[in-house]
Coordinates of C-alpha atoms and ligand atoms in Angstrom, one line a residue:
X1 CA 71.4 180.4 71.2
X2 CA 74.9 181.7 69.8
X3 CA 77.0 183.6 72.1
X4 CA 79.6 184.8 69.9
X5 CA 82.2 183.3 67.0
X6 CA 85.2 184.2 66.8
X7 CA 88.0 183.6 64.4
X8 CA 91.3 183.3 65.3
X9 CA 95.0 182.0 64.1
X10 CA 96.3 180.5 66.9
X11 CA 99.9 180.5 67.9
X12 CA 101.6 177.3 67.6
X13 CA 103.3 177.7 71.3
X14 CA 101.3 177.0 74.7
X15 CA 99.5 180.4 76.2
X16 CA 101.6 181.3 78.8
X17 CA 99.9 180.5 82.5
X18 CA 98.8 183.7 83.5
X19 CA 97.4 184.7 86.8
X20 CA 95.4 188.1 87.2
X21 CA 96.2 189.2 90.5
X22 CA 96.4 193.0 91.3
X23 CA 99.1 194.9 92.4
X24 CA 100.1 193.3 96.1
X25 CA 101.1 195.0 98.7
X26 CA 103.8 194.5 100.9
X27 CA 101.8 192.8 103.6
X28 CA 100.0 190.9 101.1
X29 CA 103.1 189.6 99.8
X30 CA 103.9 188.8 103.3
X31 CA 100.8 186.9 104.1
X32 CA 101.1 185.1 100.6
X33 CA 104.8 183.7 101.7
X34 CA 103.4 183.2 105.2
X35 CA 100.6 180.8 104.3
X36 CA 100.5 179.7 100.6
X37 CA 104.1 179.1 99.9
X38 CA 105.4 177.4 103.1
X39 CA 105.9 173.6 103.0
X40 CA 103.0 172.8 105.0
X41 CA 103.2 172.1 108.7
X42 CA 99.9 170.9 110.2
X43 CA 97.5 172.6 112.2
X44 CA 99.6 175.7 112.4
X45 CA 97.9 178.6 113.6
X46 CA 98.2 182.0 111.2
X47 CA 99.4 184.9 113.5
X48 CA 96.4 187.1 112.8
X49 CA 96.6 189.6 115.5
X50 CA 93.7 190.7 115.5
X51 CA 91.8 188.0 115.5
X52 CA 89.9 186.6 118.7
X53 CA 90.6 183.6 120.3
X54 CA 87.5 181.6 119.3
X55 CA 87.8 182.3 116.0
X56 CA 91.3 181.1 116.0
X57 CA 90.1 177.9 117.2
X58 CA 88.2 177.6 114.4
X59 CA 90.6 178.6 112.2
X60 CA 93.1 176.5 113.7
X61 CA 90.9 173.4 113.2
X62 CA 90.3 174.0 109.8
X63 CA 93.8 174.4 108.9
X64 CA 93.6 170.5 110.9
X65 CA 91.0 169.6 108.8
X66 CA 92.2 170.6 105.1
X67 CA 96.0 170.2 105.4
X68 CA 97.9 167.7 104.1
X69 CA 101.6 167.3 104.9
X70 CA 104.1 165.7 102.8
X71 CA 104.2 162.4 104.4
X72 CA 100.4 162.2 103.7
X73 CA 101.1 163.1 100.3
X74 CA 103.4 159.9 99.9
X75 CA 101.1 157.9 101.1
X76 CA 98.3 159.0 98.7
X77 CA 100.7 158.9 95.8
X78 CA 101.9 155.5 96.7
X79 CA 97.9 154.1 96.8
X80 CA 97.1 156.2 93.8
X81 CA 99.7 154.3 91.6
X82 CA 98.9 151.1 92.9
X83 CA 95.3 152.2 91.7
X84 CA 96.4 152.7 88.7
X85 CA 97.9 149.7 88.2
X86 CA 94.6 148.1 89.6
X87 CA 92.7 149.8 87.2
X88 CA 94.7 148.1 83.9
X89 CA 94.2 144.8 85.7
X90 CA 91.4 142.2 84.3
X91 CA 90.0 141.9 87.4
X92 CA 89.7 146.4 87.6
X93 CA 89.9 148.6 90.5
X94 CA 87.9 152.2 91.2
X95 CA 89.9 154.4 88.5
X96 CA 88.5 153.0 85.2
X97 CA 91.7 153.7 83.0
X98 CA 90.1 153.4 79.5
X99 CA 91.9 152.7 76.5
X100 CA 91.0 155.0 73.9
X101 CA 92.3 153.7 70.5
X102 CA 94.7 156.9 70.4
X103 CA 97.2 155.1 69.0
X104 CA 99.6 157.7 68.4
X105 CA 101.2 161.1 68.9
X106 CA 101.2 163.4 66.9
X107 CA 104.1 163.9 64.7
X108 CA 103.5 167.8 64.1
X109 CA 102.9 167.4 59.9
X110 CA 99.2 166.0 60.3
X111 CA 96.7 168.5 58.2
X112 CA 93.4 168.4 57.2
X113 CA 90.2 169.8 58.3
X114 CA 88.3 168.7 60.7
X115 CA 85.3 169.5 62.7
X116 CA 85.6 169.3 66.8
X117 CA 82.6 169.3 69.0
X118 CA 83.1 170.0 72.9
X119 CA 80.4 168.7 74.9
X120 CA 82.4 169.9 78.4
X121 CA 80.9 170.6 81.9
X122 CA 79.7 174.4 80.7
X123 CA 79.9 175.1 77.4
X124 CA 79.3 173.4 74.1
X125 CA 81.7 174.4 71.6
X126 CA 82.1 173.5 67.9
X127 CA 85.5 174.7 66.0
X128 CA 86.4 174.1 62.6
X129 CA 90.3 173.5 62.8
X130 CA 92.4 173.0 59.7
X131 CA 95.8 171.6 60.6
X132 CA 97.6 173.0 57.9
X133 CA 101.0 172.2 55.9
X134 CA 103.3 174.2 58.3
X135 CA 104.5 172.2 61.5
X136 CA 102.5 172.1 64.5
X137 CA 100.0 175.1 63.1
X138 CA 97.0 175.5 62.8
X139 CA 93.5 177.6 61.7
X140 CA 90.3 177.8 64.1
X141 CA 87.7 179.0 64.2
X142 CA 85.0 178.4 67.0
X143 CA 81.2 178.8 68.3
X144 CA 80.5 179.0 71.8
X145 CA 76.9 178.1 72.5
X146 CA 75.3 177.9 76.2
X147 CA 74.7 174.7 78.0
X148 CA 71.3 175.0 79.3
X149 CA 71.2 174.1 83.3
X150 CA 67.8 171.7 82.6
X151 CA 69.4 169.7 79.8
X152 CA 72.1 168.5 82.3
X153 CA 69.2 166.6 84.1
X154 CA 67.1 166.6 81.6
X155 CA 66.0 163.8 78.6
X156 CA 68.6 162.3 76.7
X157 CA 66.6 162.8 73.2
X158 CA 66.8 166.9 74.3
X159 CA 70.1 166.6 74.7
X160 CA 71.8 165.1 71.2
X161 CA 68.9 167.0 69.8
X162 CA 70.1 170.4 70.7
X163 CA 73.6 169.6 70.3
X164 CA 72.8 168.6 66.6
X165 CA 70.7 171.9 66.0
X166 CA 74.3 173.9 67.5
X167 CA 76.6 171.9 64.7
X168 CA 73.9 171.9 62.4
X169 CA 73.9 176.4 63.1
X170 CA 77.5 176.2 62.5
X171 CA 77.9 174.4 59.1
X172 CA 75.4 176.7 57.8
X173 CA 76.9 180.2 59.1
X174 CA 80.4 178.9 57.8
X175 CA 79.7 176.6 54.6
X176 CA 76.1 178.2 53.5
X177 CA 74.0 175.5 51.9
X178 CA 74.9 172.4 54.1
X179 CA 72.9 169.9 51.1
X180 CA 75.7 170.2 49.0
X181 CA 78.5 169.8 51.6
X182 CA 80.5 166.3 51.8
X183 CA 80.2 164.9 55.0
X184 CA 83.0 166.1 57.1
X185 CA 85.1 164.2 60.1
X186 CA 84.2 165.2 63.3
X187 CA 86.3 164.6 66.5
X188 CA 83.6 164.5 69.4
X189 CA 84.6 165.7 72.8
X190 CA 82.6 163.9 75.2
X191 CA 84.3 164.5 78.5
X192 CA 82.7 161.7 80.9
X193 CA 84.0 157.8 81.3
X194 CA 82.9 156.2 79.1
X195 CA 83.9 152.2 78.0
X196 CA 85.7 152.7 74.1
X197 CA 85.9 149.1 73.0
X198 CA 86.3 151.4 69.8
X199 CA 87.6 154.6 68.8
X200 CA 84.1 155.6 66.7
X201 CA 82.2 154.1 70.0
X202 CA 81.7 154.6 73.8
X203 CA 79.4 153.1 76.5
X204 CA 78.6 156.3 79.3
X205 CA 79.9 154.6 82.7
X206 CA 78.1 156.8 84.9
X207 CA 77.5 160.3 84.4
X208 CA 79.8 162.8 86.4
X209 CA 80.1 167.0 87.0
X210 CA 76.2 166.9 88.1
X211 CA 75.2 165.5 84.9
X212 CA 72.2 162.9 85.2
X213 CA 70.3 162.4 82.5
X214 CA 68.3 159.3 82.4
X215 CA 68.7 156.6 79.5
X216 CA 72.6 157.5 78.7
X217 CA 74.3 155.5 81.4
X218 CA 75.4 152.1 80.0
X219 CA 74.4 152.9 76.5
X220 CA 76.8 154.0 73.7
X221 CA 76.3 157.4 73.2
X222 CA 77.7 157.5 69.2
X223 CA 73.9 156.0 68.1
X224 CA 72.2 158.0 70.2
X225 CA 74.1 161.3 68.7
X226 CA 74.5 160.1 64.9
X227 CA 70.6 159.6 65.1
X228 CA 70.0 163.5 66.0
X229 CA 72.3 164.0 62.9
X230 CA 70.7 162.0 60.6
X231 CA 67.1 163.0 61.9
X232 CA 68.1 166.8 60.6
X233 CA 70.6 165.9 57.8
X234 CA 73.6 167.5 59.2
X235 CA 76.6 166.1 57.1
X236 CA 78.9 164.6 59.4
X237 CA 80.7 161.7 59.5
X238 CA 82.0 161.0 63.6
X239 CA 85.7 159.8 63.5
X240 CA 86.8 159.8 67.3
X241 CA 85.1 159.6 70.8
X242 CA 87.7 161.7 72.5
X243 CA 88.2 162.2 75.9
X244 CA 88.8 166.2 77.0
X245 CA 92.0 165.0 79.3
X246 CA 93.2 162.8 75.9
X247 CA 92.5 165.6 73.4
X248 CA 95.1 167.8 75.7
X249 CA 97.6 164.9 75.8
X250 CA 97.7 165.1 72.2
X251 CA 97.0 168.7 71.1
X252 CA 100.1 169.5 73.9
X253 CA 102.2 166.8 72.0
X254 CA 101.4 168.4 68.9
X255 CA 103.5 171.3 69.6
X256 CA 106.1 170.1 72.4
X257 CA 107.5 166.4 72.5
X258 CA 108.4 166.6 76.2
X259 CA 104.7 166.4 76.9
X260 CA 103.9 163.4 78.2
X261 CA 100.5 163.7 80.6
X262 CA 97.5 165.4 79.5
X263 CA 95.2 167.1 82.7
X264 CA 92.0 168.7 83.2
X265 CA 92.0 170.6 86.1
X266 CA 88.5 172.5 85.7
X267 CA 84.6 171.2 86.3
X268 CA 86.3 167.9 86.5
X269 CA 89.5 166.5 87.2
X270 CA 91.1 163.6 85.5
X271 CA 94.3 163.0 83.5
X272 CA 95.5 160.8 80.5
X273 CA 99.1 159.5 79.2
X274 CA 100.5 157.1 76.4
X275 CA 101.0 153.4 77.9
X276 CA 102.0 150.5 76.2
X277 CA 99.3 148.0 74.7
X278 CA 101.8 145.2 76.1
X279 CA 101.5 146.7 79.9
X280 CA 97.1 146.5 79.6
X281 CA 96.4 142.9 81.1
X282 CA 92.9 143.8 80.1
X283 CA 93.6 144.1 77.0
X284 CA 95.7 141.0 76.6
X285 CA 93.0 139.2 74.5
X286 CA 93.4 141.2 71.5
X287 CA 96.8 140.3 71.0
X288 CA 97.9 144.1 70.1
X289 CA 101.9 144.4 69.8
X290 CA 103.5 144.6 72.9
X291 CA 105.0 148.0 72.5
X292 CA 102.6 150.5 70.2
X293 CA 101.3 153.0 72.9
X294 CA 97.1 153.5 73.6
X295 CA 96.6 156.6 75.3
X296 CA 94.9 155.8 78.8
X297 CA 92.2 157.8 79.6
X298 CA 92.4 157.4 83.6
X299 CA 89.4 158.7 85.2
X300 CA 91.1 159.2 88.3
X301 CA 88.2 161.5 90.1
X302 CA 87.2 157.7 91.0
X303 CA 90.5 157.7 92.7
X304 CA 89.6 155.9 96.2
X305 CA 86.1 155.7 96.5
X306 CA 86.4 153.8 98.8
X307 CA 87.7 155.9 100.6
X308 CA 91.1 154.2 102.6
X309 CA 93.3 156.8 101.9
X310 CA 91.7 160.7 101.2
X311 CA 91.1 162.8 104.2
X312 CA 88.4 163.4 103.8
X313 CA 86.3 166.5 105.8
X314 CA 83.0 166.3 106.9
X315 CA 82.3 168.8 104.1
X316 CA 83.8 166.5 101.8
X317 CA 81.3 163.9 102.7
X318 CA 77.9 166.2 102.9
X319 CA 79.0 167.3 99.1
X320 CA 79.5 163.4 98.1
X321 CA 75.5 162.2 100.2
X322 CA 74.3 165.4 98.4
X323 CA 75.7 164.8 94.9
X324 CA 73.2 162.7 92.1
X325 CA 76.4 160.2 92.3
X326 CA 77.0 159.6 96.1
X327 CA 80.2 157.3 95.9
X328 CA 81.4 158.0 93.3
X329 CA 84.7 160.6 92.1
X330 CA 86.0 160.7 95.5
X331 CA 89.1 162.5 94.7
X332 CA 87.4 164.8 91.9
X333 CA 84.8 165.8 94.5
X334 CA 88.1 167.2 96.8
X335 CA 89.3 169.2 94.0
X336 CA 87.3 170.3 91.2
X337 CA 85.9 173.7 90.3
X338 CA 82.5 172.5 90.4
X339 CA 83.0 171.6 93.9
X340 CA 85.7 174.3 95.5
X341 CA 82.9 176.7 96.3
X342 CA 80.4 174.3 97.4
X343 CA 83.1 173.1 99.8
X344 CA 83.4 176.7 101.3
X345 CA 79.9 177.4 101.4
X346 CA 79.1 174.2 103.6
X347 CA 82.2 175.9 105.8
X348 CA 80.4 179.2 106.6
X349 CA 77.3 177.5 107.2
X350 CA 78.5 175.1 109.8
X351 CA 80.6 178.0 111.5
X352 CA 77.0 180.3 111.7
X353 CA 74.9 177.3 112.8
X354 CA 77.0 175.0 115.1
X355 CA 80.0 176.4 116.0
X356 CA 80.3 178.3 119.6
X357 CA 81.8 181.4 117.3
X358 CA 78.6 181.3 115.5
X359 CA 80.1 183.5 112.7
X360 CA 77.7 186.3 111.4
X361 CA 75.7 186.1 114.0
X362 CA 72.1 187.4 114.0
X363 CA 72.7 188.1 110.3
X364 CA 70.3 186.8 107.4
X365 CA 72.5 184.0 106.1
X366 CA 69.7 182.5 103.4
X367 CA 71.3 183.2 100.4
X368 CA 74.2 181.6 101.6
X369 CA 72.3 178.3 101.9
X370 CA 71.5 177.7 99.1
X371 CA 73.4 174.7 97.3
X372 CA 76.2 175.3 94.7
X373 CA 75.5 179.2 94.8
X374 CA 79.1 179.5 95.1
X375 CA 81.4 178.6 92.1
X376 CA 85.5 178.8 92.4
X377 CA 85.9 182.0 91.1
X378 CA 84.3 183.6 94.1
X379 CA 87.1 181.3 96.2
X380 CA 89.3 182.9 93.1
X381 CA 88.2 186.5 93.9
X382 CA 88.9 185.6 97.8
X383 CA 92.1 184.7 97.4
X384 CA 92.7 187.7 94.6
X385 CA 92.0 190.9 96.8
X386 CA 94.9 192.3 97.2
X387 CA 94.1 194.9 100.4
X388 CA 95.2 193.8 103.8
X389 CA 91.7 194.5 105.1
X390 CA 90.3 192.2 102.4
X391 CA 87.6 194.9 101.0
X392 CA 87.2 193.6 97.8
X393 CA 86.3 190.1 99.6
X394 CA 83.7 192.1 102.2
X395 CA 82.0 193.6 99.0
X396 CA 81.9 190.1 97.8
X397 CA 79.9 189.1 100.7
X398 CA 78.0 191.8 100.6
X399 CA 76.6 192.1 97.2
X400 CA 76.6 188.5 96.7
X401 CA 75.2 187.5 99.7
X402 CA 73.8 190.3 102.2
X403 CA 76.3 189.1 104.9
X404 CA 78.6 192.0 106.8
X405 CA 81.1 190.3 107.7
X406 CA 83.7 191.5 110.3
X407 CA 87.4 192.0 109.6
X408 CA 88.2 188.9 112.2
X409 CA 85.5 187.1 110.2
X410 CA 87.0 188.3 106.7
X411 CA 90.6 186.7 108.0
X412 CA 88.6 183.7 108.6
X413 CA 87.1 183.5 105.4
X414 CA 90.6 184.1 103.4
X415 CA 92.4 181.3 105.4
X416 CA 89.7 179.2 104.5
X417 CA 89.5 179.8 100.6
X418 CA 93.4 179.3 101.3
X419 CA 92.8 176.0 103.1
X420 CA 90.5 174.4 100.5
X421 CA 92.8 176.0 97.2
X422 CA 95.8 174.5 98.3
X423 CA 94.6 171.3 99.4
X424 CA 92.9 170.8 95.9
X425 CA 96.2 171.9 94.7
X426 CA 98.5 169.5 96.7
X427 CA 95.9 166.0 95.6
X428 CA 96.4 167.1 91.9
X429 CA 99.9 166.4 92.3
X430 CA 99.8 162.9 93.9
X431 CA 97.8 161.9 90.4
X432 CA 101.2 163.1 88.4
X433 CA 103.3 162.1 90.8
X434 CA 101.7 158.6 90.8
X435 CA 101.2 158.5 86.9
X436 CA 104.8 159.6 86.4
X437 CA 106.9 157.1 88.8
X438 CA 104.6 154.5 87.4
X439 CA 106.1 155.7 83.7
X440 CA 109.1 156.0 85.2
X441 CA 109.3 159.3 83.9
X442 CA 111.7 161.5 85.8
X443 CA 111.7 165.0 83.5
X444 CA 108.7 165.9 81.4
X445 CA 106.0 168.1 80.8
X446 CA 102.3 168.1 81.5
X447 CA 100.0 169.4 79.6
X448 CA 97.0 171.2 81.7
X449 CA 93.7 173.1 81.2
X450 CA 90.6 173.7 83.1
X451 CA 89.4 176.8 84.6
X452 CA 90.9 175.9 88.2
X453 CA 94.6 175.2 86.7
X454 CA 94.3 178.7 84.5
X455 CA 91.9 181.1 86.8
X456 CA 92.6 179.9 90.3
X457 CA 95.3 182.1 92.1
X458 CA 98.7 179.7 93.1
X459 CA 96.9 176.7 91.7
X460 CA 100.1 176.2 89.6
X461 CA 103.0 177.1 92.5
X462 CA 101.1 175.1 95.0
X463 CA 100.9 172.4 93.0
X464 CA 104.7 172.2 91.8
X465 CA 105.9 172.7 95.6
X466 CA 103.4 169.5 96.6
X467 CA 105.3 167.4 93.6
X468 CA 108.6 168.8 94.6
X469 CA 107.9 167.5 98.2
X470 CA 106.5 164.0 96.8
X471 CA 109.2 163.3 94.7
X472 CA 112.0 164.5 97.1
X473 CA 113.3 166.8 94.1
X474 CA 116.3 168.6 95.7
X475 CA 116.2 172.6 96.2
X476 CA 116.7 174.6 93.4
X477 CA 119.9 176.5 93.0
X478 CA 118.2 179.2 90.9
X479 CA 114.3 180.1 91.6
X480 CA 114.3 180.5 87.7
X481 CA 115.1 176.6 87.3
X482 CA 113.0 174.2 85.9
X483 CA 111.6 171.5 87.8
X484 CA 112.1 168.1 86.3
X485 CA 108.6 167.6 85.7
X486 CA 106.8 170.5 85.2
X487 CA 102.9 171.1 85.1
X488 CA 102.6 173.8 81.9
X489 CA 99.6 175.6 80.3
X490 CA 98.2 173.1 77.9
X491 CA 96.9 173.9 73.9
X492 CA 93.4 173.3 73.1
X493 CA 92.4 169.9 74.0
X494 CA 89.2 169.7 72.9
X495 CA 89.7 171.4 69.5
X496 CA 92.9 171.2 68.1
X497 CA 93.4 167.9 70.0
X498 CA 90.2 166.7 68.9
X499 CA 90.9 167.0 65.1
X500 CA 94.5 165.9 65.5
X501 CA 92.9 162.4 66.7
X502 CA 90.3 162.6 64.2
X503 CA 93.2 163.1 61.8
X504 CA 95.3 160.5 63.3
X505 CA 92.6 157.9 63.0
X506 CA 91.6 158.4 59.7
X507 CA 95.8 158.4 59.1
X508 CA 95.9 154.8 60.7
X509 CA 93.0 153.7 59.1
X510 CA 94.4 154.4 55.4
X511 CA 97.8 152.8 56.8
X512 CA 95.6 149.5 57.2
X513 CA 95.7 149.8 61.3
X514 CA 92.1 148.7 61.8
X515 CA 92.5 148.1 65.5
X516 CA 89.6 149.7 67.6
X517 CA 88.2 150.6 64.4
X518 CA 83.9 149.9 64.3
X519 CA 82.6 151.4 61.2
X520 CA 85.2 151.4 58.4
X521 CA 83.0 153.0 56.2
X522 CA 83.1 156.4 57.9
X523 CA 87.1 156.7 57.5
X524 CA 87.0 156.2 53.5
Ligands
GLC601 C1 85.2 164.3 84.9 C2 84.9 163.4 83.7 C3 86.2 163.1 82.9 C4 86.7 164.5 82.4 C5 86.9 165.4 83.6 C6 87.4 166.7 83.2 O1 86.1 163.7 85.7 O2 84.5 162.1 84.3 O3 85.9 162.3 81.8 O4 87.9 164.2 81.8 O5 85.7 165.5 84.4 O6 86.5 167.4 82.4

């Protein structure tokens, strides 16, 4: 069941963001500045010489299709913070925005150790993180264990069962003889919207990320997943429901104060930040002073559901009828890794079956039909190769999918992994755009994580040029200048940032904050 452990001190500094592109040649860099880099001007046609003319209608109609200029941009940014306004209202809008009884940041001198469980879209992780006496450091160590595909639609009772036989594998490899171990705080990752009416609790809105198990959905999941515990004695006392998006706002914090969003930009997409309990209408009846912050899990994949403002493709609406949630996560369905390739995919299809080009033409395409065969890093690897007559992305197709593509084909299929990259790129950066004029904040970092923000080539530099040209920043004097509100590499959100809430919790607890706050007993 175990993939590996590893032990680890982390640094106390944000990973760098790293791309790993190969060494680019001249006319790679050439194309790069040509297409990816240029403040986007719609439908403009890519000189490809060699292309032929009906594939440049094609590609020309994509480019109409997936771009989005910076006046559409606006316009998305303006609705999204509206949205987000909405979505702290009484009445409620499409983007939940949860409170999650993160009542705090971090102050940097929190210790402790703590257990964090990860329950993300691929993985399930469990770390052991001691946040020790020196500021802002800390001690993990970690288990990686596979996510079976059928417990993602399989029974609920499979699910918190297996996940309590993974925690249960890790207290004995690292403590021995779990009978004789106090219970220990857990912070629970549980990266889906759910309802928190209390930190220690959460009702599953709807399942997301292709998740659908049955019996979950407006049920708190805590019961369900102290009951697995209990049924096999593991010794562990839950402390905090965390989102993945909130655990990143806060683990970030930890270590850099000018952090003042958390983002997932992976499986999902979504975002948190700190608002003020005096500024949540919907939280008026509890009578919480005006000005102590509650970190704001938004769920804004729901962003526009119903669907006034997105462009949305054709593509884009196949993917949504085909999902287990039709409707719902408009905007995450535009953007997210679990998506990007599917995206593509339904591209090529079309352009073999309906176009007049009918690209690879008289060519098996079976394996290419098949649904979600394609994740992002085979867009990743696309937009990676590095050789102007795109070999490495001709193997791809070849070994991954018995197509022979032909070089005017290969151009194709590079503009489009360009077309669908940047435009998830571009939406990312209404959501901090809107989140940050609605803050009012005009410099300040953003914490992010997620396979697409760290793996995906440009992600980052296409995303910074789209907030530059929503927020009208001027041009930068030096190319080595700061933008006001930058979009940086985030720590561990669903580790570290999970036991800094758990230790944060239990903090506020023993300071007599009992606010949010279900079963007392588990903080003594
Ligand atoms: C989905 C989930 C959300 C999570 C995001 C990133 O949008 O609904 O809770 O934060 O994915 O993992």
């Amino acid at each position: 069941m175990r993939n590996h452990t590893r032990t680890h001190r982390l640094s106390q500094r944000a990973a760098p963001f790293t791309t790993t592109t190969k060494a680019t040649s001249q006319a790679e860099r050439a194309r790069r500045l040509r297409y990816n880099f240029q403040p986007v001007l719609t439908c403009l046609v890519g000189s490809f010489a060699d292309v032929p003319q009906d594939l440049l209608k094609e590609i020309q109609e994509l480019e109409c299709l997936f771009t989005i200029d910076t006046a559409k941009l606006k316009q998305i940014t303006n609705r999204f913070q509206a949205e987000l306004d909405k979505g702290l209202s009484v009445e409620g809008g499409s983007i939940p925005m949860n409170p999650t009884w993160v009542m705090s940041f971090p102050t940097g001198y929190e210790t402790g150790t703590y257990l964090a469980l990860d329950m993300g879209g691929t993985n399930l992780r469990v770390c052991q993180i001691t946040l020790t006496e020196q500021k802002s450091e800390f001690d993990i160590i970690q288990s990686k264990y596979r996510m079976p595909e059928e417990l993602k639609t399989g029974e609920a009772d499979e699910l918190w069962e297996y996940i309590a036989d993974c925690l249960m594998q890790f207290l004995e490899t690292h403590h021995g003889d779990t009978s004789k171990l106090e219970k220990l705080p857990l912070g629970f990752t549980f990266s889906y919207p759910a309802t928190q009416n209390y930190v220690d609790a959460g009702i599953l809105q709807r399942w997301t990320k292709g998740f659908d198990i049955a019996g979950v959905e407006g049920h708190n999941v805590v019961p369900m997943f102290e009951a697995a515990l209990a049924a096999r004695g593991v010794p562990i006392k839950l402390a905090a429901l965390i989102n993945d998006t909130t655990g990143t706002l806060i683990a970030s914090a930890y270590t850099d104060t000018k952090m003042k969003i958390g983002c997932i930009f992976g499986t999902g997409c979504n975002a948190a930040y700190m608002e003020d309990c005096g500024s949540i209408p919907k939280l008026a009846h509890l009578n919480l002073p005006p000005d102590t912050p509650m970190a704001i899990n938004c769920e804004w994949g729901a962003f526009d559901n119903e669907h006034q403002v997105l462009p949305r493709t054709p593509y884009d609406i196949t993917i949504d009828k085909d999902s287990p949630r039709p409707g719902q996560q408009a905007f995450e369905k535009m953007i997210a890794g679990l998506y990007l390739g599917e995206i593509f995919r339904l591209v090529m299809v079309d352009l073999h079956d309906n176009h007049e080009t009918h690209i690879f033409a008289n060519q098996d395409i079976s394996k290419l039909r098949k649904a979600y065969s394609l994740d992002s890093s085979f867009l990743s690897a696309i937009e990676e190769d590095p050789y102007e007559n795109l070999s490495e992305t001709f193997e791809l197709f070849q070994n991954k999918l018995d197509i022979t593509p032909s070089l005017p084909e290969l151009e194709l299929i590079r503009r489009t992994a360009e077309l669908i990259g940047t435009r998830a790129a571009r939406l990312s950066a209404c959501g901090v755009a809107a989140i940050s004029r609605k803050k009012s904040y005009n410099t300040c970092h953003v914490g992010a994580d997620g396979s697409v923000f760290n793996k995906y080539p440009n992600f980052k530099a296409r995303g910074a040029l789209a907030l530059r040209e929503i927020l009208d920043w001027p041009e930068k004097n030096d190319p080595k200048e700061d933008d006001p509100i930058e979009i940086l590499a985030a720590e561990d959100g669903s580790g570290v940032g999970a036991a800094l809430i758990a230790a944060l919790t239990l903090q506020r607890v023993k300071n007599g904050n009992m606010h949010g706050i279900l079963h007392p007993e588990n903080y003594q």
